[in-house]
């Protein structure tokens, strides 16, 4: 059961199974197209997937800001009197939002320790695949969390925009400092370093616009400016959107 | 070219480690880089030739195919494993100075950043090109880079960062190292890094991929 508080903050610890980690997506994110990865890669991924539950400590959660507490401009928004310079791309997607969900998700420290340990033992391949799995799990956790936001605000008649994270589309990574200042201390066990790096590494932070008149926009890659990203997708296919 | 050397090249390129390795499936049961290196030495092929005309060529092809997105990280890791198996046989020649590295690169992820894998990958491909790599790990301070440069005279420096917020620490590192060693060459890389940024902070090179780092080292950082 989620933990709640008067701040309209909710936290979850879903299991790896609940997130539905998809082997096809893990392998596709390594760069292979049409499933054309070496058998060995498939075998190792299939071998590692069932070991996930023993290593992940998935935690994710959000805070819903009070209705009417945000003001969206052309290239920024203001929440709780704090200005966030998202740049025009994200600001335009947030237009019509009357509130925001601030979210984080993490797979925990255990996964990076596992990966590092495998590499230290000389098994670079497994260590690398564990790292890739961890990236996939944290993205799945964020997708899963999005649905929890939808459920949470549905009774208010609100809908959601896409997720947006500091560090994407002209929104500086350092603005995570402001974002975290609006969340409970060490929310979901995540700390932010002076250089705005989240620890554990396999963590994501961001916002989702909320309101009666918002809608989910185009697929994420199409608005991102990292044009030669090796994970760029033209078409996500059904239910396979990536952050 | 010598058949043994060609086999070595192919084994590195395909990531065939040794005869016991089931990967790649079409070479199952056949000798790998491990056996061919031994055979090449036993056949009296000079170690320098084994390295330059066998192994390094294989790894170069791997670096190029990775750059062209024909192969991906797992393939590079298998190639590096095959390379390492062969290098095990060449180790004594390095120790007795019959074989020499092309040079040394001191590499690390800059202060404030904990990302490790991209830098490790670059290190493997550089090693496969005949360079010695001194990996300082992650969250490396400018002082630590400087100390390593002091300890490895004539080395090149490689810096990695994955976030724009930690990328700025590349500048202080370049300044700190170059203040004492103005002739040390620095190459930088990582997802948010650009050529333009490299120029701005006074680095000597930038590459978005491991093979670019090798090309920089071979063309700009060797005496001849
Ligand atoms: C997977 C991924 C994640 C995963 C895992 C992160 C990890 N690395 O462990 C997760 C989902 C957790 C994640 C989170 C975040 N991410 Co992220 N992520 C990526 C992604 C898609 C791939 C990174 C990766 O693993 N690449 C594979 C490795 C092997 O490649 P690499 O490290 O880049 O190294 C290669 C090259 O860069 C180069 N290289 C590396 N070092 C060196 C050194 C030298 C000398 C040379 C020559 C070359 C070189 O060679 C390597 C091999 O080819 C990139 C986008 C991209 N296409 O790169 C974004 C990216 C790195 N993320 C980004 C951001 C913003 C974030 C977040 C801040 C978002 C957020 N607010 O939550 C967080 C930060 C997490 C934290 N702990 O603080 C931005 C960073 C840019 C910026 N603005 O600072 C990127 C570039 C995406 C973008 N579109 O802008 N992320």
Coordinates of C-alpha atoms and ligand atoms in Angstrom, one line a residue:
Chain A
X1 CA 0.0 0.0 0.0
X2 CA 1.2 3.5 -0.8
X3 CA 2.3 5.7 2.1
X4 CA 0.5 9.1 2.1
X5 CA 0.9 12.4 3.9
X6 CA -0.8 15.8 4.2
X7 CA 1.5 17.1 1.4
X8 CA -0.3 15.1 -1.2
X9 CA 2.8 12.9 -1.5
X10 CA 2.6 9.3 -2.4
X11 CA 5.4 6.7 -2.5
X12 CA 5.4 3.1 -3.8
X13 CA 7.8 0.1 -3.8
X14 CA 6.6 -1.9 -6.8
X15 CA 8.1 -5.3 -7.5
X16 CA 10.2 -5.9 -10.6
X17 CA 7.4 -8.2 -11.8
X18 CA 4.8 -5.5 -11.4
X19 CA 6.7 -3.2 -13.8
X20 CA 6.8 -5.8 -16.6
X21 CA 10.4 -5.4 -17.6
X22 CA 10.5 -6.3 -21.3
X23 CA 13.5 -8.4 -22.6
X24 CA 12.9 -7.1 -26.1
X25 CA 13.2 -3.5 -25.0
X26 CA 16.4 -4.2 -23.0
X27 CA 18.0 -5.7 -26.1
X28 CA 16.7 -3.0 -28.4
X29 CA 18.2 -0.4 -26.1
X30 CA 21.6 -2.0 -26.6
X31 CA 21.3 -0.9 -30.2
X32 CA 20.2 -4.1 -31.8
X33 CA 17.3 -3.7 -34.2
X34 CA 14.7 -6.3 -35.1
X35 CA 15.9 -8.6 -32.3
X36 CA 19.1 -9.3 -34.2
X37 CA 21.3 -9.6 -31.1
X38 CA 23.8 -12.5 -30.7
X39 CA 22.2 -15.5 -29.0
X40 CA 24.6 -15.1 -26.1
X41 CA 23.1 -11.6 -25.3
X42 CA 19.5 -13.1 -25.3
X43 CA 20.7 -16.0 -23.1
X44 CA 22.4 -13.7 -20.6
X45 CA 19.4 -11.3 -20.5
X46 CA 17.0 -14.2 -19.9
X47 CA 19.4 -15.6 -17.2
X48 CA 19.6 -12.2 -15.5
X49 CA 15.9 -11.2 -15.6
X50 CA 14.7 -13.7 -13.0
X51 CA 17.6 -12.5 -10.7
X52 CA 16.2 -9.0 -10.7
X53 CA 13.9 -9.3 -7.8
X54 CA 16.8 -10.2 -5.5
X55 CA 18.7 -7.1 -6.5
X56 CA 16.3 -4.3 -7.1
X57 CA 14.9 -2.0 -4.4
X58 CA 12.5 -0.1 -6.6
X59 CA 11.1 3.0 -5.0
X60 CA 9.1 5.7 -6.8
X61 CA 6.7 8.5 -5.8
X62 CA 5.3 11.8 -6.5
X63 CA 4.0 15.0 -5.0
X64 CA 1.0 16.7 -6.4
X65 CA 1.2 20.5 -6.1
X66 CA -2.0 22.3 -5.0
X67 CA -4.3 23.3 -7.8
X68 CA -3.7 26.7 -9.3
X69 CA -0.2 26.9 -7.7
X70 CA 1.6 27.0 -10.9
X71 CA 2.0 29.5 -13.7
X72 CA 3.4 28.5 -17.1
X73 CA 5.2 31.0 -19.3
X74 CA 6.8 30.7 -22.7
X75 CA 10.0 29.2 -21.6
X76 CA 9.6 28.6 -17.9
X77 CA 7.0 27.8 -15.1
X78 CA 6.7 29.1 -11.6
X79 CA 5.7 26.8 -8.7
X80 CA 5.7 27.6 -5.0
X81 CA 7.3 31.0 -6.0
X82 CA 10.2 29.3 -7.6
X83 CA 11.0 29.7 -11.3
X84 CA 12.0 26.7 -13.4
X85 CA 13.6 27.5 -16.7
X86 CA 12.5 24.6 -18.8
X87 CA 13.1 26.2 -22.1
X88 CA 10.3 26.7 -24.7
X89 CA 9.9 23.1 -25.8
X90 CA 8.9 21.7 -22.4
X91 CA 7.0 24.9 -21.4
X92 CA 4.8 24.7 -24.5
X93 CA 3.9 21.1 -23.6
X94 CA 2.9 22.2 -20.1
X95 CA 0.6 25.0 -21.3
X96 CA -2.9 24.6 -19.7
X97 CA -1.5 22.7 -16.7
X98 CA -3.1 23.9 -13.5
X99 CA -1.0 21.7 -11.3
X100 CA 2.1 19.5 -11.4
X101 CA 3.2 16.1 -10.3
X102 CA 6.9 16.1 -9.2
X103 CA 8.2 12.6 -9.4
X104 CA 11.3 10.5 -8.8
X105 CA 12.0 6.8 -9.3
X106 CA 15.0 4.6 -8.5
X107 CA 16.1 1.0 -8.7
X108 CA 18.3 1.4 -5.5
X109 CA 22.0 1.1 -4.9
X110 CA 22.0 -2.7 -5.0
X111 CA 21.9 -2.9 -8.8
X112 CA 24.9 -0.8 -9.4
X113 CA 26.8 -2.7 -6.7
X114 CA 25.9 -5.9 -8.5
X115 CA 27.0 -4.6 -11.8
X116 CA 30.3 -3.2 -10.4
X117 CA 31.0 -6.5 -8.6
X118 CA 30.5 -8.5 -11.8
X119 CA 32.9 -6.2 -13.6
X120 CA 35.4 -6.3 -10.9
X121 CA 35.3 -10.1 -11.1
X122 CA 36.2 -9.8 -14.8
X123 CA 32.7 -10.4 -16.2
X124 CA 32.3 -7.2 -18.1
X125 CA 29.5 -8.6 -20.2
X126 CA 27.2 -9.5 -17.3
X127 CA 28.2 -6.3 -15.5
X128 CA 27.2 -4.3 -18.5
X129 CA 23.9 -6.1 -19.0
X130 CA 23.0 -5.7 -15.4
X131 CA 23.7 -2.0 -15.9
X132 CA 21.4 -2.0 -19.0
X133 CA 18.7 -3.8 -17.1
X134 CA 18.9 -1.3 -14.3
X135 CA 18.3 1.5 -16.8
X136 CA 15.3 -0.3 -18.2
X137 CA 13.9 -1.0 -14.8
X138 CA 14.0 2.6 -13.7
X139 CA 12.3 3.7 -16.9
X140 CA 9.6 1.0 -16.5
X141 CA 9.2 2.3 -12.9
X142 CA 8.6 5.8 -14.3
X143 CA 6.0 4.5 -16.8
X144 CA 4.3 2.6 -14.0
X145 CA 4.3 5.6 -11.8
X146 CA 2.7 7.7 -14.5
X147 CA -0.3 5.4 -14.3
X148 CA -0.4 5.8 -10.5
X149 CA -0.5 9.6 -11.1
X150 CA -3.4 9.1 -13.6
X151 CA -5.3 7.0 -11.0
X152 CA -4.6 9.5 -8.2
X153 CA -5.9 12.5 -10.0
X154 CA -8.8 10.9 -12.0
X155 CA -11.3 11.7 -9.2
X156 CA -10.5 15.4 -9.6
X157 CA -11.3 15.2 -13.3
X158 CA -7.7 15.9 -14.3
X159 CA -5.5 14.4 -17.0
X160 CA -1.7 14.3 -17.5
X161 CA 0.9 15.5 -20.0
X162 CA 4.0 13.5 -20.8
X163 CA 6.9 13.2 -18.3
X164 CA 9.7 15.8 -18.5
X165 CA 13.0 15.6 -16.8
X166 CA 15.6 18.2 -16.0
X167 CA 18.5 17.7 -18.4
X168 CA 16.3 17.3 -21.5
X169 CA 15.4 19.9 -24.1
X170 CA 17.2 22.9 -22.7
X171 CA 16.1 22.3 -19.1
X172 CA 19.3 22.4 -17.1
X173 CA 20.1 19.3 -15.0
X174 CA 21.0 21.7 -12.1
X175 CA 17.3 22.6 -11.8
X176 CA 16.9 19.3 -10.1
X177 CA 18.0 21.2 -7.0
X178 CA 14.8 23.2 -7.0
X179 CA 12.7 20.2 -7.8
X180 CA 14.2 18.2 -4.9
X181 CA 13.6 21.2 -2.6
X182 CA 9.9 20.7 -3.1
X183 CA 10.0 17.0 -2.3
X184 CA 10.4 15.4 1.1
X185 CA 14.1 15.0 2.3
X186 CA 15.8 12.1 0.6
X187 CA 12.5 11.2 -1.1
X188 CA 12.6 7.5 -2.1
X189 CA 16.1 7.2 -0.7
X190 CA 17.5 9.5 -3.4
X191 CA 20.1 12.1 -2.6
X192 CA 21.3 14.9 -5.0
X193 CA 25.0 15.7 -5.0
X194 CA 26.3 19.3 -5.4
X195 CA 26.8 18.5 -9.1
X196 CA 23.1 17.5 -9.4
X197 CA 23.8 13.9 -9.8
X198 CA 21.2 11.6 -8.2
X199 CA 22.5 8.8 -6.1
X200 CA 21.7 5.9 -6.7
X201 CA 22.7 6.5 -10.4
X202 CA 19.8 4.5 -11.8
X203 CA 17.3 7.2 -10.8
X204 CA 15.0 9.5 -12.7
X205 CA 13.4 12.8 -11.7
X206 CA 10.9 15.0 -13.4
X207 CA 7.5 16.6 -13.7
X208 CA 4.1 15.8 -15.2
X209 CA 1.6 18.6 -16.1
X210 CA -1.9 18.1 -14.7
X211 CA -5.2 19.7 -15.3
X212 CA -8.7 19.2 -16.8
X213 CA -7.5 20.4 -20.2
X214 CA -4.0 18.9 -20.7
X215 CA -3.2 16.0 -22.9
X216 CA -0.3 13.7 -23.6
X217 CA 1.8 15.1 -26.5
X218 CA 3.8 13.6 -29.3
X219 CA 6.2 10.7 -28.6
X220 CA 9.1 11.9 -26.5
X221 CA 12.0 11.3 -29.0
X222 CA 10.3 13.6 -31.5
X223 CA 10.7 16.6 -29.2
X224 CA 14.2 15.8 -27.9
X225 CA 17.1 17.8 -29.4
X226 CA 19.7 15.0 -28.9
X227 CA 19.5 14.2 -32.6
X228 CA 22.1 11.5 -32.9
X229 CA 21.2 9.6 -29.7
X230 CA 21.7 5.9 -30.2
X231 CA 18.4 5.3 -28.7
X232 CA 16.4 7.6 -30.9
X233 CA 13.2 6.0 -32.1
X234 CA 11.1 7.2 -35.0
X235 CA 8.1 5.3 -33.9
X236 CA 7.7 3.9 -30.4
X237 CA 5.1 1.2 -31.2
X238 CA 2.2 0.6 -28.9
X239 CA 3.0 0.9 -25.2
X240 CA 6.7 1.0 -25.7
X241 CA 7.4 4.7 -25.2
X242 CA 10.8 5.6 -23.7
X243 CA 11.9 8.5 -21.7
Chain B
X1 CA 49.7 -12.0 -45.0
X2 CA 50.4 -14.7 -42.6
X3 CA 47.5 -17.1 -42.0
X4 CA 47.9 -17.2 -38.3
X5 CA 47.8 -13.4 -38.1
X6 CA 44.7 -13.4 -40.2
X7 CA 43.1 -15.9 -37.9
X8 CA 44.0 -13.7 -34.9
X9 CA 42.5 -10.7 -36.6
X10 CA 39.3 -12.6 -37.3
X11 CA 39.1 -14.0 -33.7
X12 CA 39.3 -10.5 -32.2
X13 CA 36.9 -9.1 -34.7
X14 CA 34.4 -11.9 -34.0
X15 CA 35.0 -12.1 -30.3
X16 CA 36.2 -15.6 -30.4
X17 CA 38.1 -16.0 -27.1
X18 CA 39.3 -19.7 -27.1
X19 CA 38.4 -23.1 -28.4
X20 CA 36.1 -23.7 -25.4
X21 CA 34.1 -20.6 -26.0
X22 CA 30.7 -21.3 -27.5
X23 CA 30.5 -17.9 -29.0
X24 CA 30.1 -17.1 -31.8
X25 CA 28.1 -20.2 -32.6
X26 CA 29.5 -20.6 -36.1
X27 CA 33.1 -20.9 -34.8
X28 CA 32.2 -23.4 -32.0
X29 CA 34.9 -25.9 -31.3
X30 CA 37.5 -24.0 -33.4
X31 CA 40.6 -22.3 -32.0
X32 CA 40.3 -18.8 -30.7
X33 CA 42.5 -15.8 -30.1
X34 CA 44.1 -17.6 -27.1
X35 CA 45.3 -20.6 -29.2
X36 CA 46.2 -18.6 -32.3
X37 CA 48.4 -16.2 -30.2
X38 CA 50.2 -19.2 -28.7
X39 CA 50.7 -20.7 -32.2
X40 CA 51.9 -17.5 -33.7
X41 CA 54.5 -17.1 -31.0
X42 CA 55.6 -20.8 -31.3
X43 CA 55.8 -20.3 -35.1
X44 CA 58.4 -17.6 -34.4
X45 CA 56.4 -14.6 -35.6
X46 CA 57.8 -11.5 -33.9
X47 CA 55.6 -10.3 -31.1
X48 CA 55.4 -6.8 -32.6
X49 CA 53.9 -8.3 -35.8
X50 CA 51.4 -10.4 -33.8
X51 CA 50.3 -7.2 -32.1
X52 CA 50.3 -4.8 -35.0
X53 CA 49.4 -7.0 -37.9
X54 CA 47.0 -9.3 -36.1
X55 CA 45.4 -8.1 -32.9
X56 CA 45.3 -4.3 -33.5
X57 CA 43.8 -4.7 -36.9
X58 CA 41.0 -6.8 -35.5
X59 CA 40.3 -4.3 -32.8
X60 CA 40.4 -1.4 -35.3
X61 CA 37.7 -3.1 -37.3
X62 CA 35.6 -3.5 -34.2
X63 CA 36.0 0.2 -33.3
X64 CA 35.0 1.1 -36.9
X65 CA 32.0 -1.2 -37.0
X66 CA 30.9 0.1 -33.5
X67 CA 31.1 3.6 -34.8
X68 CA 29.0 2.7 -37.8
X69 CA 26.4 1.1 -35.5
X70 CA 26.9 -2.3 -37.2
X71 CA 27.8 -3.8 -33.9
X72 CA 27.0 -2.8 -30.3
X73 CA 28.5 -2.8 -26.8
X74 CA 28.2 -6.6 -26.2
X75 CA 30.1 -7.3 -29.4
X76 CA 32.9 -4.8 -28.4
X77 CA 33.1 -6.5 -25.0
X78 CA 33.5 -10.0 -26.6
X79 CA 36.2 -8.6 -28.9
X80 CA 38.0 -7.0 -26.0
X81 CA 37.9 -10.4 -24.2
X82 CA 39.4 -12.2 -27.2
X83 CA 42.0 -9.5 -27.4
X84 CA 42.8 -9.9 -23.7
X85 CA 43.2 -13.6 -24.1
X86 CA 45.8 -13.1 -26.8
X87 CA 47.5 -10.3 -24.9
X88 CA 48.1 -12.7 -22.0
X89 CA 50.6 -14.5 -24.2
X90 CA 52.3 -11.2 -25.2
X91 CA 52.6 -10.0 -21.6
X92 CA 56.1 -11.4 -21.0
X93 CA 57.4 -9.5 -24.1
X94 CA 56.1 -6.3 -22.6
X95 CA 57.8 -7.1 -19.4
X96 CA 61.1 -7.7 -21.1
X97 CA 60.7 -4.6 -23.2
X98 CA 60.7 -6.4 -26.5
X99 CA 57.2 -5.0 -26.9
X100 CA 56.4 -1.4 -26.2
X101 CA 53.0 0.3 -25.9
X102 CA 52.5 3.2 -28.3
X103 CA 52.1 5.4 -25.3
X104 CA 50.1 5.9 -22.1
X105 CA 46.7 7.4 -21.5
X106 CA 45.5 8.4 -18.1
X107 CA 41.7 8.3 -18.2
X108 CA 39.0 9.0 -15.7
X109 CA 35.5 10.3 -15.1
X110 CA 35.7 13.9 -13.8
X111 CA 34.9 15.1 -10.3
X112 CA 31.2 14.9 -9.3
X113 CA 30.4 12.2 -11.9
X114 CA 30.0 8.5 -11.1
X115 CA 29.4 7.2 -14.7
X116 CA 31.8 4.4 -15.5
X117 CA 30.8 2.3 -18.4
X118 CA 31.3 4.6 -21.4
X119 CA 34.8 5.4 -20.1
X120 CA 35.5 1.7 -19.6
X121 CA 34.5 0.9 -23.1
X122 CA 36.7 3.6 -24.5
X123 CA 39.6 2.3 -22.4
X124 CA 39.2 -1.2 -23.8
X125 CA 39.3 -0.1 -27.4
X126 CA 42.3 2.1 -26.7
X127 CA 44.1 -0.8 -25.1
X128 CA 43.2 -2.9 -28.1
X129 CA 45.0 -0.3 -30.3
X130 CA 48.3 -0.9 -28.4
X131 CA 48.1 1.8 -25.8
X132 CA 48.6 1.5 -22.1
X133 CA 45.6 2.7 -20.2
X134 CA 45.8 3.9 -16.6
X135 CA 42.1 4.1 -15.4
X136 CA 41.7 6.4 -12.4
X137 CA 38.0 5.4 -12.0
X138 CA 35.2 7.9 -11.4
X139 CA 34.7 11.1 -9.4
X140 CA 38.4 12.0 -10.1
X141 CA 39.6 15.4 -8.9
X142 CA 41.9 17.6 -10.9
X143 CA 44.6 17.0 -8.3
X144 CA 44.4 13.3 -8.8
X145 CA 44.7 13.7 -12.6
X146 CA 47.7 15.9 -12.1
X147 CA 49.3 13.4 -9.8
X148 CA 48.8 10.6 -12.3
X149 CA 50.3 12.8 -15.1
X150 CA 53.3 13.4 -12.8
X151 CA 53.7 9.7 -12.4
X152 CA 53.4 8.9 -16.2
X153 CA 55.6 11.4 -18.0
X154 CA 54.6 11.9 -21.6
X155 CA 51.1 10.5 -21.1
X156 CA 47.9 11.7 -22.7
X157 CA 44.9 12.5 -20.6
X158 CA 41.3 11.3 -21.3
X159 CA 38.3 12.8 -19.5
X160 CA 34.7 11.5 -19.4
X161 CA 31.5 13.1 -18.1
X162 CA 27.8 12.2 -18.7
X163 CA 26.0 15.3 -17.4
X164 CA 26.3 18.9 -18.4
X165 CA 26.6 19.7 -14.6
X166 CA 29.8 17.5 -14.3
X167 CA 31.1 18.3 -17.8
X168 CA 32.0 21.8 -16.4
X169 CA 34.6 20.1 -14.2
X170 CA 36.5 19.1 -17.3
X171 CA 37.5 22.7 -17.7
X172 CA 39.1 23.0 -14.3
X173 CA 40.9 19.6 -14.8
X174 CA 42.3 20.7 -18.2
X175 CA 43.5 24.0 -16.6
X176 CA 45.0 22.3 -13.6
X177 CA 46.9 19.7 -15.6
X178 CA 48.1 22.1 -18.3
X179 CA 49.3 24.7 -15.8
X180 CA 52.1 22.3 -14.8
X181 CA 52.3 20.2 -18.0
X182 CA 51.5 22.6 -20.9
X183 CA 52.4 20.0 -23.5
X184 CA 50.1 17.2 -22.2
X185 CA 47.4 16.5 -24.7
X186 CA 43.8 16.1 -23.4
X187 CA 40.9 14.4 -25.1
X188 CA 37.4 14.5 -23.8
X189 CA 34.2 12.7 -24.4
X190 CA 30.8 11.6 -23.0
X191 CA 27.1 12.1 -24.0
X192 CA 26.8 15.8 -23.5
X193 CA 30.3 16.8 -24.7
X194 CA 30.8 18.5 -28.0
X195 CA 33.8 19.4 -30.2
X196 CA 32.9 23.1 -29.6
X197 CA 33.0 22.6 -25.8
X198 CA 36.4 20.8 -26.1
X199 CA 37.8 23.8 -28.0
X200 CA 36.3 26.3 -25.6
X201 CA 37.9 24.7 -22.5
X202 CA 41.3 24.2 -24.1
X203 CA 41.2 20.4 -24.6
X204 CA 43.1 19.1 -27.6
X205 CA 40.6 16.6 -28.9
X206 CA 37.0 15.3 -28.7
X207 CA 35.4 12.1 -29.9
X208 CA 31.9 10.8 -29.6
X209 CA 33.2 7.2 -29.8
X210 CA 36.1 5.0 -28.9
X211 CA 37.6 4.7 -32.3
X212 CA 37.8 8.5 -32.6
X213 CA 39.9 8.5 -29.4
X214 CA 42.2 5.9 -31.0
X215 CA 42.6 8.0 -34.1
X216 CA 43.4 11.0 -32.0
X217 CA 46.0 9.1 -30.1
X218 CA 47.7 7.6 -33.1
X219 CA 47.7 10.7 -35.2
X220 CA 48.3 13.5 -32.6
X221 CA 50.1 11.8 -29.7
X222 CA 52.8 9.6 -31.1
X223 CA 56.3 10.8 -31.6
X224 CA 56.5 9.7 -35.3
Ligands
LIG1 C1 20.6 5.2 -20.3 C2 20.5 6.6 -19.9 C3 20.1 6.9 -18.6 C4 19.8 5.8 -17.5 C5 21.1 5.3 -16.9 C6 22.2 6.3 -16.7 C7 23.5 5.6 -16.7 N1 24.4 5.9 -17.6 O1 23.8 4.8 -16.0 C8 18.9 6.5 -16.5 C9 17.5 6.2 -17.0 C10 19.0 6.2 -15.1 C11 19.2 8.0 -16.8 C12 19.0 9.0 -15.9 C13 19.3 10.3 -16.2 N2 19.7 10.9 -17.3 CO1 20.2 9.8 -18.8 N3 20.7 9.0 -20.4 C14 20.8 7.7 -20.8 C15 21.2 7.6 -22.2 C16 20.0 7.2 -23.0 C17 22.3 6.6 -22.5 C18 23.6 6.7 -21.6 C19 24.4 5.4 -21.7 O2 24.4 4.6 -20.8 N4 25.1 5.2 -22.8 C20 25.9 4.1 -23.1 C21 27.4 4.3 -22.7 C22 28.2 3.2 -23.1 O3 27.8 5.5 -23.5 P1 28.5 6.7 -22.9 O4 28.6 6.7 -21.4 O5 27.9 8.0 -23.5 O6 30.0 6.6 -23.5 C23 30.2 6.6 -24.9 C24 30.6 8.0 -25.5 O7 30.0 9.0 -24.8 C25 32.0 8.0 -25.5 N5 32.8 8.4 -24.3 C26 32.5 8.4 -23.0 N6 33.5 8.8 -22.2 C27 34.5 9.2 -23.0 C28 35.7 9.7 -22.8 C29 36.6 10.0 -23.8 C30 37.9 10.5 -23.6 C31 36.1 9.8 -25.2 C32 37.0 10.1 -26.3 C33 34.9 9.3 -25.4 C34 34.0 9.0 -24.4 O8 32.4 6.7 -25.8 C35 31.5 5.8 -25.1 C36 31.3 4.6 -25.9 O9 30.8 4.8 -27.1 C37 21.8 9.0 -22.5 C38 21.6 9.5 -23.9 C39 22.6 9.0 -24.9 N7 22.3 8.7 -26.0 O10 23.8 9.0 -24.5 C40 21.0 9.9 -21.5 C41 21.6 11.2 -20.9 C42 23.0 10.8 -20.6 N8 20.8 11.4 -19.7 C43 20.6 12.6 -19.5 C44 19.9 13.1 -18.4 C45 19.5 14.5 -18.3 C46 19.5 12.2 -17.3 C47 18.9 12.7 -16.0 C48 19.5 13.9 -15.3 C49 17.4 12.9 -16.2 C50 16.6 13.1 -14.9 N9 16.4 14.4 -14.6 O11 16.2 12.2 -14.3 C51 19.1 11.4 -15.1 C52 20.4 11.5 -14.2 C53 20.6 10.3 -13.4 C54 21.4 10.6 -12.2 N10 21.8 9.6 -11.5 O12 21.7 11.7 -11.8 C55 21.2 13.5 -20.6 C56 22.5 14.2 -20.1 C57 22.7 15.5 -20.7 C58 22.6 16.6 -19.8 N11 21.6 17.5 -20.0 O13 23.3 16.7 -18.8 C59 21.4 12.5 -21.8 C60 22.6 12.8 -22.7 C61 20.1 12.4 -22.6 C62 19.7 13.7 -23.3 N12 18.8 13.5 -24.2 O14 20.1 14.8 -23.1 N13 19.8 8.2 -18.0

